[in-house]
Coordinates of C-alpha atoms and ligand atoms in Angstrom, one line a residue:
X148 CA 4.6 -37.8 88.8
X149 CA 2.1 -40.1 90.5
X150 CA 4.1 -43.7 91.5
X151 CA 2.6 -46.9 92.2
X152 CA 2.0 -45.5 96.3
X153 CA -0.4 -43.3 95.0
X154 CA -3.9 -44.4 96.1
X155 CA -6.0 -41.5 95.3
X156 CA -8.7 -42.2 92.7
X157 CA -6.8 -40.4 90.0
X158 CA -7.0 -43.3 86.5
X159 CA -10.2 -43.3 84.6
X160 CA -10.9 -45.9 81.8
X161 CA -13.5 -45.3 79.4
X162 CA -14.7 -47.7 77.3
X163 CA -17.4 -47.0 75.0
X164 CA -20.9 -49.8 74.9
X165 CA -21.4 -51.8 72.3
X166 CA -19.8 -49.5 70.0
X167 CA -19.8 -51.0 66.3
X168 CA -23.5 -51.7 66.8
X169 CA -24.1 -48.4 69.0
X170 CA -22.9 -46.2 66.0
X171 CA -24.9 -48.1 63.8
X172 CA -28.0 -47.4 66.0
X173 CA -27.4 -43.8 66.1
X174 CA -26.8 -43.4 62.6
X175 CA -30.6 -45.0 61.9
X176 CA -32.5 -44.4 64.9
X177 CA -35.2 -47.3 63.4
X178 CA -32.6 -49.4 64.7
X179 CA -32.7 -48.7 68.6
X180 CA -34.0 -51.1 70.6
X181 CA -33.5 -54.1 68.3
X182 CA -30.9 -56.4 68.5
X183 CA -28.2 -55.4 66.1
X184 CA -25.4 -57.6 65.3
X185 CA -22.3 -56.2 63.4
X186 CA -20.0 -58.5 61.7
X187 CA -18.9 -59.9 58.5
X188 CA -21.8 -61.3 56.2
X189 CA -19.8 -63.7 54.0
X190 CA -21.2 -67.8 55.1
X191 CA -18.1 -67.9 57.2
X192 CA -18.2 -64.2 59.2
X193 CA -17.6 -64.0 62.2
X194 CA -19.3 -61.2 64.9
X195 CA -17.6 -58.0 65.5
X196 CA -19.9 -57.0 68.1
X197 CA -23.4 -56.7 69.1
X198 CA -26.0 -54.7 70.3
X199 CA -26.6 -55.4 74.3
X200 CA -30.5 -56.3 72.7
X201 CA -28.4 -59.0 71.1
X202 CA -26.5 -60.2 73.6
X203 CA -29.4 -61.4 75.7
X204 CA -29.7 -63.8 73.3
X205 CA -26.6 -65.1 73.9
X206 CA -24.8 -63.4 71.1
X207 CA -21.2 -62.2 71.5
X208 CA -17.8 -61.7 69.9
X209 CA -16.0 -63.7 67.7
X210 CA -18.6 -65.9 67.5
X211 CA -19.5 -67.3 63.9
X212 CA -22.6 -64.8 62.3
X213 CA -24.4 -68.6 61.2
X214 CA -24.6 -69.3 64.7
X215 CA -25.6 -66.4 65.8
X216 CA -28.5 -66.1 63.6
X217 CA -29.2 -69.5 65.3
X218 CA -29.5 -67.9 68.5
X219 CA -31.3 -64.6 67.3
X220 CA -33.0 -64.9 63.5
X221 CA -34.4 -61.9 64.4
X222 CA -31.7 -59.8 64.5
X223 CA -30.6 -57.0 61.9
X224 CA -27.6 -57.9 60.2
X225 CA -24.7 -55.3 59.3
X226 CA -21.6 -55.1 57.5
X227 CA -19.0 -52.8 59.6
X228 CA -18.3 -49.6 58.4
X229 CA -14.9 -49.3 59.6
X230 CA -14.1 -45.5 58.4
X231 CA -17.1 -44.0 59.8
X232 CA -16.2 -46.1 63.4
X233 CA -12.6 -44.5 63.3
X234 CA -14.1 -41.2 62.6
X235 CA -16.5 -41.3 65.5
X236 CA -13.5 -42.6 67.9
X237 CA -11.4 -40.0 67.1
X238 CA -14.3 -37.0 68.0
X239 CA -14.8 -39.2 71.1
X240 CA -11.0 -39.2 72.1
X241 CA -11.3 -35.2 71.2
X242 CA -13.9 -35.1 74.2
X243 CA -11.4 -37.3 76.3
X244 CA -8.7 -35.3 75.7
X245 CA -10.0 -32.1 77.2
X246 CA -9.8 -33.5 80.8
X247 CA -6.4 -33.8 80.8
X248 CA -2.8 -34.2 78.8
X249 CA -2.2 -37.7 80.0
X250 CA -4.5 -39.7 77.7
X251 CA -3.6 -43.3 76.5
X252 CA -5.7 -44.5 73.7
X253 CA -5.8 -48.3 74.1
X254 CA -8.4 -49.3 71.3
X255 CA -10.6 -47.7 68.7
X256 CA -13.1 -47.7 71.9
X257 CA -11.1 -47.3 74.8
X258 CA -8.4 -44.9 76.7
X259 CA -6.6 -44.2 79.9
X260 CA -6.7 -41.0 81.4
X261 CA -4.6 -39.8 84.5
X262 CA -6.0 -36.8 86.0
X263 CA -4.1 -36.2 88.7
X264 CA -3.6 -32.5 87.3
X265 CA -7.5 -31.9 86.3
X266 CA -8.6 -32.0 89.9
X267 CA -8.3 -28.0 90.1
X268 CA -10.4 -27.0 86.3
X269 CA -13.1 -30.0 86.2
X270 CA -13.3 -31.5 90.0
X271 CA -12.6 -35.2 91.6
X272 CA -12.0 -38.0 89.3
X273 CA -15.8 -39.2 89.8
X274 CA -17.5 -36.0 88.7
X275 CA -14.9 -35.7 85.7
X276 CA -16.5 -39.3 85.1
X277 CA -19.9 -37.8 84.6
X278 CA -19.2 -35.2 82.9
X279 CA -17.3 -37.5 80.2
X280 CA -21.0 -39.4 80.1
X281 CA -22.7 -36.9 79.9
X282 CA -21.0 -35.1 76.9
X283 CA -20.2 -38.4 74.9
X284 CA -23.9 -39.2 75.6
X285 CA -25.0 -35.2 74.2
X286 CA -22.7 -34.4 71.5
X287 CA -22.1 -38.2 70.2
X288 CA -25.2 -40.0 70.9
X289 CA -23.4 -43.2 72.6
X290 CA -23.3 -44.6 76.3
X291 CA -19.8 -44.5 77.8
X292 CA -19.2 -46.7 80.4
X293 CA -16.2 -45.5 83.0
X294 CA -14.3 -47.0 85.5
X295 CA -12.2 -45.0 88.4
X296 CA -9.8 -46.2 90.7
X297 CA -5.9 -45.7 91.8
X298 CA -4.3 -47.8 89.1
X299 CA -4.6 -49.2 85.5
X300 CA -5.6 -52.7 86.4
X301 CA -8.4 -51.6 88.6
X302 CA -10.0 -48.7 86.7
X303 CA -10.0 -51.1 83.8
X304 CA -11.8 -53.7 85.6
X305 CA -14.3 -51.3 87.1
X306 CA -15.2 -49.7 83.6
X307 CA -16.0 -53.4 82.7
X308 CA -18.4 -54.1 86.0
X309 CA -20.0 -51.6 85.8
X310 CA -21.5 -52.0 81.8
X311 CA -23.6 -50.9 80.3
X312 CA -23.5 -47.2 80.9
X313 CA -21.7 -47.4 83.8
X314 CA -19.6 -45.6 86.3
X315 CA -17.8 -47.7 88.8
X316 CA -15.2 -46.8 91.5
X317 CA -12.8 -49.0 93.6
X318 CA -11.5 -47.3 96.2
X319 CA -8.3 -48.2 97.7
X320 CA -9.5 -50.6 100.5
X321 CA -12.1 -52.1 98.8
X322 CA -10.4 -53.7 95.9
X323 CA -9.2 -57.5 97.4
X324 CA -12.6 -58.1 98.6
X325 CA -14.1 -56.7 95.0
X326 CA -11.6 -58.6 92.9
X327 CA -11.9 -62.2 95.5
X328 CA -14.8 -63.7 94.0
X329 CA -14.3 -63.0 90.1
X330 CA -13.4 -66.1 88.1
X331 CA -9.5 -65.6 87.1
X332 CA -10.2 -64.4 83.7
X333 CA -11.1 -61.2 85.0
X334 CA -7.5 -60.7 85.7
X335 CA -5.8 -58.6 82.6
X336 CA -4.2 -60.8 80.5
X337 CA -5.4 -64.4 81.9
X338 CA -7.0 -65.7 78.6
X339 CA -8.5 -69.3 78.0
X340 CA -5.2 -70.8 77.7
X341 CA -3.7 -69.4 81.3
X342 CA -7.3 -70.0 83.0
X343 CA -7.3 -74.1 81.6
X344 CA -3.8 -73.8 83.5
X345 CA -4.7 -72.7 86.5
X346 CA -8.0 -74.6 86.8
X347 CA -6.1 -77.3 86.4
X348 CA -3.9 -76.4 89.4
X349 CA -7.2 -76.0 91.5
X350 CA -7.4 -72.3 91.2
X351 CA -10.7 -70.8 89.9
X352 CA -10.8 -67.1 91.5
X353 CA -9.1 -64.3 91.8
X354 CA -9.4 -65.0 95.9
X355 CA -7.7 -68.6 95.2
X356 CA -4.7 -66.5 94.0
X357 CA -4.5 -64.0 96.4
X358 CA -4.3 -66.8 99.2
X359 CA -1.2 -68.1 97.3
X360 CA 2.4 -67.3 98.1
X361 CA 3.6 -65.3 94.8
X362 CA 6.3 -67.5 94.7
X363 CA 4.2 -70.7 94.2
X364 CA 2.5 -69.2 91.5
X365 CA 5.9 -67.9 89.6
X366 CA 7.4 -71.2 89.9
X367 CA 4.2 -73.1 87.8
X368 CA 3.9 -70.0 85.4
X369 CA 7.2 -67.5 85.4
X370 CA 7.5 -64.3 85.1
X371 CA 3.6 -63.8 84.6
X372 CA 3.0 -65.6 87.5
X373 CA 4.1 -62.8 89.8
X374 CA 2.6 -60.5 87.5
X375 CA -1.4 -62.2 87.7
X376 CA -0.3 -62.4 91.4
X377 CA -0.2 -58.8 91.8
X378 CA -3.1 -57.9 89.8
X379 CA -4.9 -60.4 92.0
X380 CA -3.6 -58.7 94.6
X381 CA -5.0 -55.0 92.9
X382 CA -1.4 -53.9 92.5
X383 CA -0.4 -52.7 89.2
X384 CA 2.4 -50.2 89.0
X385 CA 2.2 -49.4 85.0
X386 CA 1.5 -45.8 84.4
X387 CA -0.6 -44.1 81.9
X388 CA 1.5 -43.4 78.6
X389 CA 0.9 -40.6 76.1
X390 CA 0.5 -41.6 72.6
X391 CA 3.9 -40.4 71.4
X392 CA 5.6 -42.8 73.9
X393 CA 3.9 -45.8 72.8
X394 CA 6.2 -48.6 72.5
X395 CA 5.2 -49.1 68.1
X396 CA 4.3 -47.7 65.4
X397 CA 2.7 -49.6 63.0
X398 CA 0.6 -50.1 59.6
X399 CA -2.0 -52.2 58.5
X400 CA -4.6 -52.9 55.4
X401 CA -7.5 -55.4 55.3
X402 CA -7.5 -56.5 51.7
X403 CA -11.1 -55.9 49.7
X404 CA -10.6 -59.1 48.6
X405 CA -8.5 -61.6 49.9
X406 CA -4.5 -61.3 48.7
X407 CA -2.1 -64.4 47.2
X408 CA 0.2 -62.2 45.4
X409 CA 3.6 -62.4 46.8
X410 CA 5.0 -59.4 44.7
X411 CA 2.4 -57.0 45.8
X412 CA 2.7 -58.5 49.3
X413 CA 6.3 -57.2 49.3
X414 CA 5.8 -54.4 47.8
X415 CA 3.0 -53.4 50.6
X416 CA 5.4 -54.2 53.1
X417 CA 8.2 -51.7 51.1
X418 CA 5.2 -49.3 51.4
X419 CA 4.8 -49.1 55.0
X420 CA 7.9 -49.6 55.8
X421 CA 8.9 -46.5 53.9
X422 CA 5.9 -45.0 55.9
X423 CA 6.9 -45.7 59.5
X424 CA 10.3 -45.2 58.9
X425 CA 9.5 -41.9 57.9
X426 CA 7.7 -41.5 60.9
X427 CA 10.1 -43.0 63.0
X428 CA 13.0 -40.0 61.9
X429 CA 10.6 -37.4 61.9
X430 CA 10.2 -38.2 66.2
X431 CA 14.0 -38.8 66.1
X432 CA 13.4 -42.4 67.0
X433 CA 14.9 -46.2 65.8
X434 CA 13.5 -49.4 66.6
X435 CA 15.1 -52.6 67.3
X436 CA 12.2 -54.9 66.5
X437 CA 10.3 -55.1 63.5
X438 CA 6.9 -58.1 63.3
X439 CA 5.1 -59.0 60.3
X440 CA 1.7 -59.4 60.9
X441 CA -0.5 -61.7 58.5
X442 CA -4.3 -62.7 59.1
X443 CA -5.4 -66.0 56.6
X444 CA -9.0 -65.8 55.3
X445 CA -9.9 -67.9 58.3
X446 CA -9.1 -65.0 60.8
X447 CA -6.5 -67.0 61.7
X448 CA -3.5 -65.0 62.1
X449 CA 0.1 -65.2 62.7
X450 CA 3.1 -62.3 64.1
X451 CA 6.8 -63.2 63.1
X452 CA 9.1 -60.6 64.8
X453 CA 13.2 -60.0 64.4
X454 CA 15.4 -58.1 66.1
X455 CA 17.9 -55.8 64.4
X456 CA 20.6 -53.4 65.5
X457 CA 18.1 -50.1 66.0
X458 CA 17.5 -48.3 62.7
X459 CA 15.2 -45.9 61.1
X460 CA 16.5 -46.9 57.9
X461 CA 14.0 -47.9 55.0
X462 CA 16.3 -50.1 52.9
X463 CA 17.4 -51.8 56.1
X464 CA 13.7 -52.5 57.7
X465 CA 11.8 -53.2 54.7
X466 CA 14.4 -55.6 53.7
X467 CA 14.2 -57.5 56.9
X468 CA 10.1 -56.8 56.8
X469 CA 10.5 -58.5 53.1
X470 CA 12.9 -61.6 54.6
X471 CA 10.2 -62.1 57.5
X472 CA 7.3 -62.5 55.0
X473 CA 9.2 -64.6 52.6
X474 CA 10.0 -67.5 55.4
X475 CA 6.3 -66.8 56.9
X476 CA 4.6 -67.2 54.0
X477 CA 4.7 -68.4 50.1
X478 CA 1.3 -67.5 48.7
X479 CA -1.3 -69.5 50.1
X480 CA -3.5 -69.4 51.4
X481 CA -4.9 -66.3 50.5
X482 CA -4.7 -63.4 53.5
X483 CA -6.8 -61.1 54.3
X484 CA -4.6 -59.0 56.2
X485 CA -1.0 -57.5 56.4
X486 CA 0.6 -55.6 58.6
X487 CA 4.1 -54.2 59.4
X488 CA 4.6 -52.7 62.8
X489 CA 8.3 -51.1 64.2
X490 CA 8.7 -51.7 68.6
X491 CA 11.7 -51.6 70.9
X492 CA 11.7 -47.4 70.1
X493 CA 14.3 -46.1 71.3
X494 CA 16.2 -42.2 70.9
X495 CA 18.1 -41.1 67.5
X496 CA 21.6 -41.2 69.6
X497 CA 21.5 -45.2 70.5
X498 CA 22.2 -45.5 67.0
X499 CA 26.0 -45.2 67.0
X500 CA 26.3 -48.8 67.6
X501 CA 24.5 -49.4 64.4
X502 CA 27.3 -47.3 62.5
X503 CA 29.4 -50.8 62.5
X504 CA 27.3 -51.5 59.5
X505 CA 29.3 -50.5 56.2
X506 CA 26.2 -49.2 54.2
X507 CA 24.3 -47.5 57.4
X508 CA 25.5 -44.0 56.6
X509 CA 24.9 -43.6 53.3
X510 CA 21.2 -44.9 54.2
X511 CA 21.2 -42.2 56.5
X512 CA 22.5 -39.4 54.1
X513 CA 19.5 -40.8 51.6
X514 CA 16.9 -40.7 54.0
X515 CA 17.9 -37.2 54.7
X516 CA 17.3 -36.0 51.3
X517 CA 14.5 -37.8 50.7
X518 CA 12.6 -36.6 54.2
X519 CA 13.4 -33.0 52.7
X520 CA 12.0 -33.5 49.6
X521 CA 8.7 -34.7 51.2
X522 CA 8.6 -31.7 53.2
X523 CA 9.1 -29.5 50.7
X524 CA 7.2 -31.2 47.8
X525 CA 4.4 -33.5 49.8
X526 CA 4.9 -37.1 50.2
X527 CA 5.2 -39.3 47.5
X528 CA 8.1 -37.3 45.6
X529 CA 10.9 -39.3 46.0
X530 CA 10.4 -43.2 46.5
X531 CA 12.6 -46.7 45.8
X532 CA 11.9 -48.1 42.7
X533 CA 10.1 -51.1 44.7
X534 CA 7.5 -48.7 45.8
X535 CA 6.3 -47.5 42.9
X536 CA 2.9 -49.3 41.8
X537 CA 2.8 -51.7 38.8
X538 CA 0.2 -49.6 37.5
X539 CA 3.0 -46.0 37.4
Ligands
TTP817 P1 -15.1 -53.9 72.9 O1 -15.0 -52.7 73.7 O2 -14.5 -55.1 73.4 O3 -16.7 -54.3 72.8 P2 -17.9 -53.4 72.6 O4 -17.6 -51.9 72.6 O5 -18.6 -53.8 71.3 O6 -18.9 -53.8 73.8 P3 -18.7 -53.5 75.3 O7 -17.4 -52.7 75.5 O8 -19.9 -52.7 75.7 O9 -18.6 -54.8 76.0 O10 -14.6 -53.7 71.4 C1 -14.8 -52.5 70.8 C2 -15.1 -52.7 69.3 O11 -14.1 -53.5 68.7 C3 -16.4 -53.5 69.1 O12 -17.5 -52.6 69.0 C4 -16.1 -54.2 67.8 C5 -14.6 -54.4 67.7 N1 -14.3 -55.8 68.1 C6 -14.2 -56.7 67.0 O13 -14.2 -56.4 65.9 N2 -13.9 -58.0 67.4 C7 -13.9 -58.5 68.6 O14 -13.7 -59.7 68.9 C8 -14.0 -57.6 69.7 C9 -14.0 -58.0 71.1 C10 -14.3 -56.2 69.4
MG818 MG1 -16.4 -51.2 74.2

């Protein structure tokens, strides 16, 4: 496997342009060219994305819909349509995938790829590049911009200078004097709060960093001091994961209309736990950490994590799922969103320790049963009385 001394040009990340809006514009071609802004319509909306017609009006992200039609009346307006963008990622991660085994899917719009092994069916890294363009571009309709270099860090930053419809490569040698003059936000994981810290310490650029002593740097900030210290530095020794070793599993629904029902809250959370745990035994896996995740009408949204021995247990996790929710939240205000998602995976056998806990195997020996019967009679057979709907 490729370690962190590997500096051949072997990571890609793709990232696809303007994607919400680009779908949009190549499902109603009267729409190319204009500047199309996708987010919710409601007066208190917010942008998903835009088209990059838009954007040269100043439009972006997460900014309030009032105030972007402020900045560009002219604009088209759309609601999301959030199945037909997952069904257009997954045909573009079906293109990704040919290239090679070692894909990492990072977003609905993005993915690693390591293609170390490809070199010999589709060529160097760069023309496997331009063949992903150019068959996104033909069989999907949508630009693809693509960044190349020798780790994560790099080939992620390169995918984003290079937009839109790019393909950018940092080559080992070039990357300190590419990364010295971008402002520190540029660095993976610096966001407004980290870069109002560091400003205030006199540091604006990625070069101020790299002039520091990593030491300096980890004193004023900790562990994520060293961390921005060697991205500034273009080190970055993370390698590219397949999907099945992702650290979670998780579940999540955005509510039609906005949710203050405590029962049905719990009972959603019973639902997915009953889900994932499934999920969980069917890989042979337990998790340690399980995070409620709740988003408030005003986007605003919260993630209240607890660790437990590792399980894969439904009664156990939903019942600390149901614990979480019940000190995070008590019915108002109204949330738009909740989610349940299982981390700190680790193999079936670690779970001996957990067998101090009186009820654990006859958890297990339900479970059992209850996997088999979905198996052999499709999901939904067998359930805990607090999954069933009020409406059964
Ligand atoms: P991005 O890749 O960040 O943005 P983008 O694809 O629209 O534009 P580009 O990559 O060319 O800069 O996000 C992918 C999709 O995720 C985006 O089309 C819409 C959605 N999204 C949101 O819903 N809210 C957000 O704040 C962001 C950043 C993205
Ligand atoms: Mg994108």
């Amino acid at each position: 496997m490729a370690g962190h001394d590997d500096k051949s040009l072997h990571i890609i990340h793709c990232d696809l342009d303007a994607f919400f809006a680009a779908v949009e514009q190549r499902d109603d071609p009267s729409l190319l060219g204009k500047p199309v802004i996708v987010g919710g319509i409601g007066p208190r909306g917010v942008v998903s994305t835009c088209s990059y017609e838009a954007r040269r009006f100043g439009v972006h992200s997460a900014m309030p819909v009032a105030e972007a039609r402020r900045l560009c009346p002219e604009g088209v307006y759309l609601q999301g349509r959030m199945g037909r963008y997952r069904e257009i990622s997954v045909q573009v991660f079906n293109i990704l995938s040919q290239f090679t085994p070692l894909m990492e899917p990072l977003s609905i719009d993005e993915a690693f790829l390591d293609v170390k092994g490809s070199g010999r069916l589709f060529g160097s890294a760069e023309q496997i590049g331009r063949l992903i363009k150019t068959r996104v571009r033909d069989e999907l309709g949508l630009n693809i911009s693509v960044g190349i270099s020798y780790n994560k860090y790099l080939a992620k930053l390169a995918s984003d200078l290079g937009k839109p419809d790019g393909l950018f490569v940092i080559p080992f040698g070039q990357a300190a004097e590419i990364l010295k003059p971008l402002p520190v936000t540029r660095i993976w994981g610096v966001g407004e709060k980290t870069r109002q810290v560091l400003h205030r310490l006199g540091i604006k650029t990625i070069g101020d960093i790299q002039k520091l002593p990593p030491e300096w740097l980890e004193k004023r900030l900790g562990k994520s001091g060293r961390h921005y210290w060697e991205l500034a530095q273009g080190l970055d020794s993370r390698q590219v994961e397949l999907e099945q070793e992702r650290k979670s599993l998780g579940r999540e629904v955005t509510f039609t209309e906005d949710q203050a029902d405590v029962e049905i809250l719990h009972n959603l959370l019973a639902k997915f736990s009953a889900e994932l745990c499934y999920k969980l035994r069917q890989a042979g896996l337990v998790c340690s950490t399980v995070t409620v995740k709740i988003r408030y009408k005003s986007f605003k949204t919260i993630n209240r994590s607890q660790t437990i021995p590792p399980s894969d247990s439904d009664l156990v996790i939903s019942k600390v799922a149901r614990e979480i929710l019940r000190r995070a939240y008590q019915g108002d205000p109204p949330l738009r969103l909740l989610g349940l998602s299982l981390s700190n995976l680790s193999e079936a056998q670690d779970l001996r320790q957990a067998d101090l806990f009186e009820s654990f195997d006859q958890n297990r020996a339900i479970n059992q049963l209850m996997d088999n019967l979905h198996q052999r009679f499709g999901p939904g057979t067998i359930r805990p009385a607090s999954l069933i709907e009020p409406k059964e």
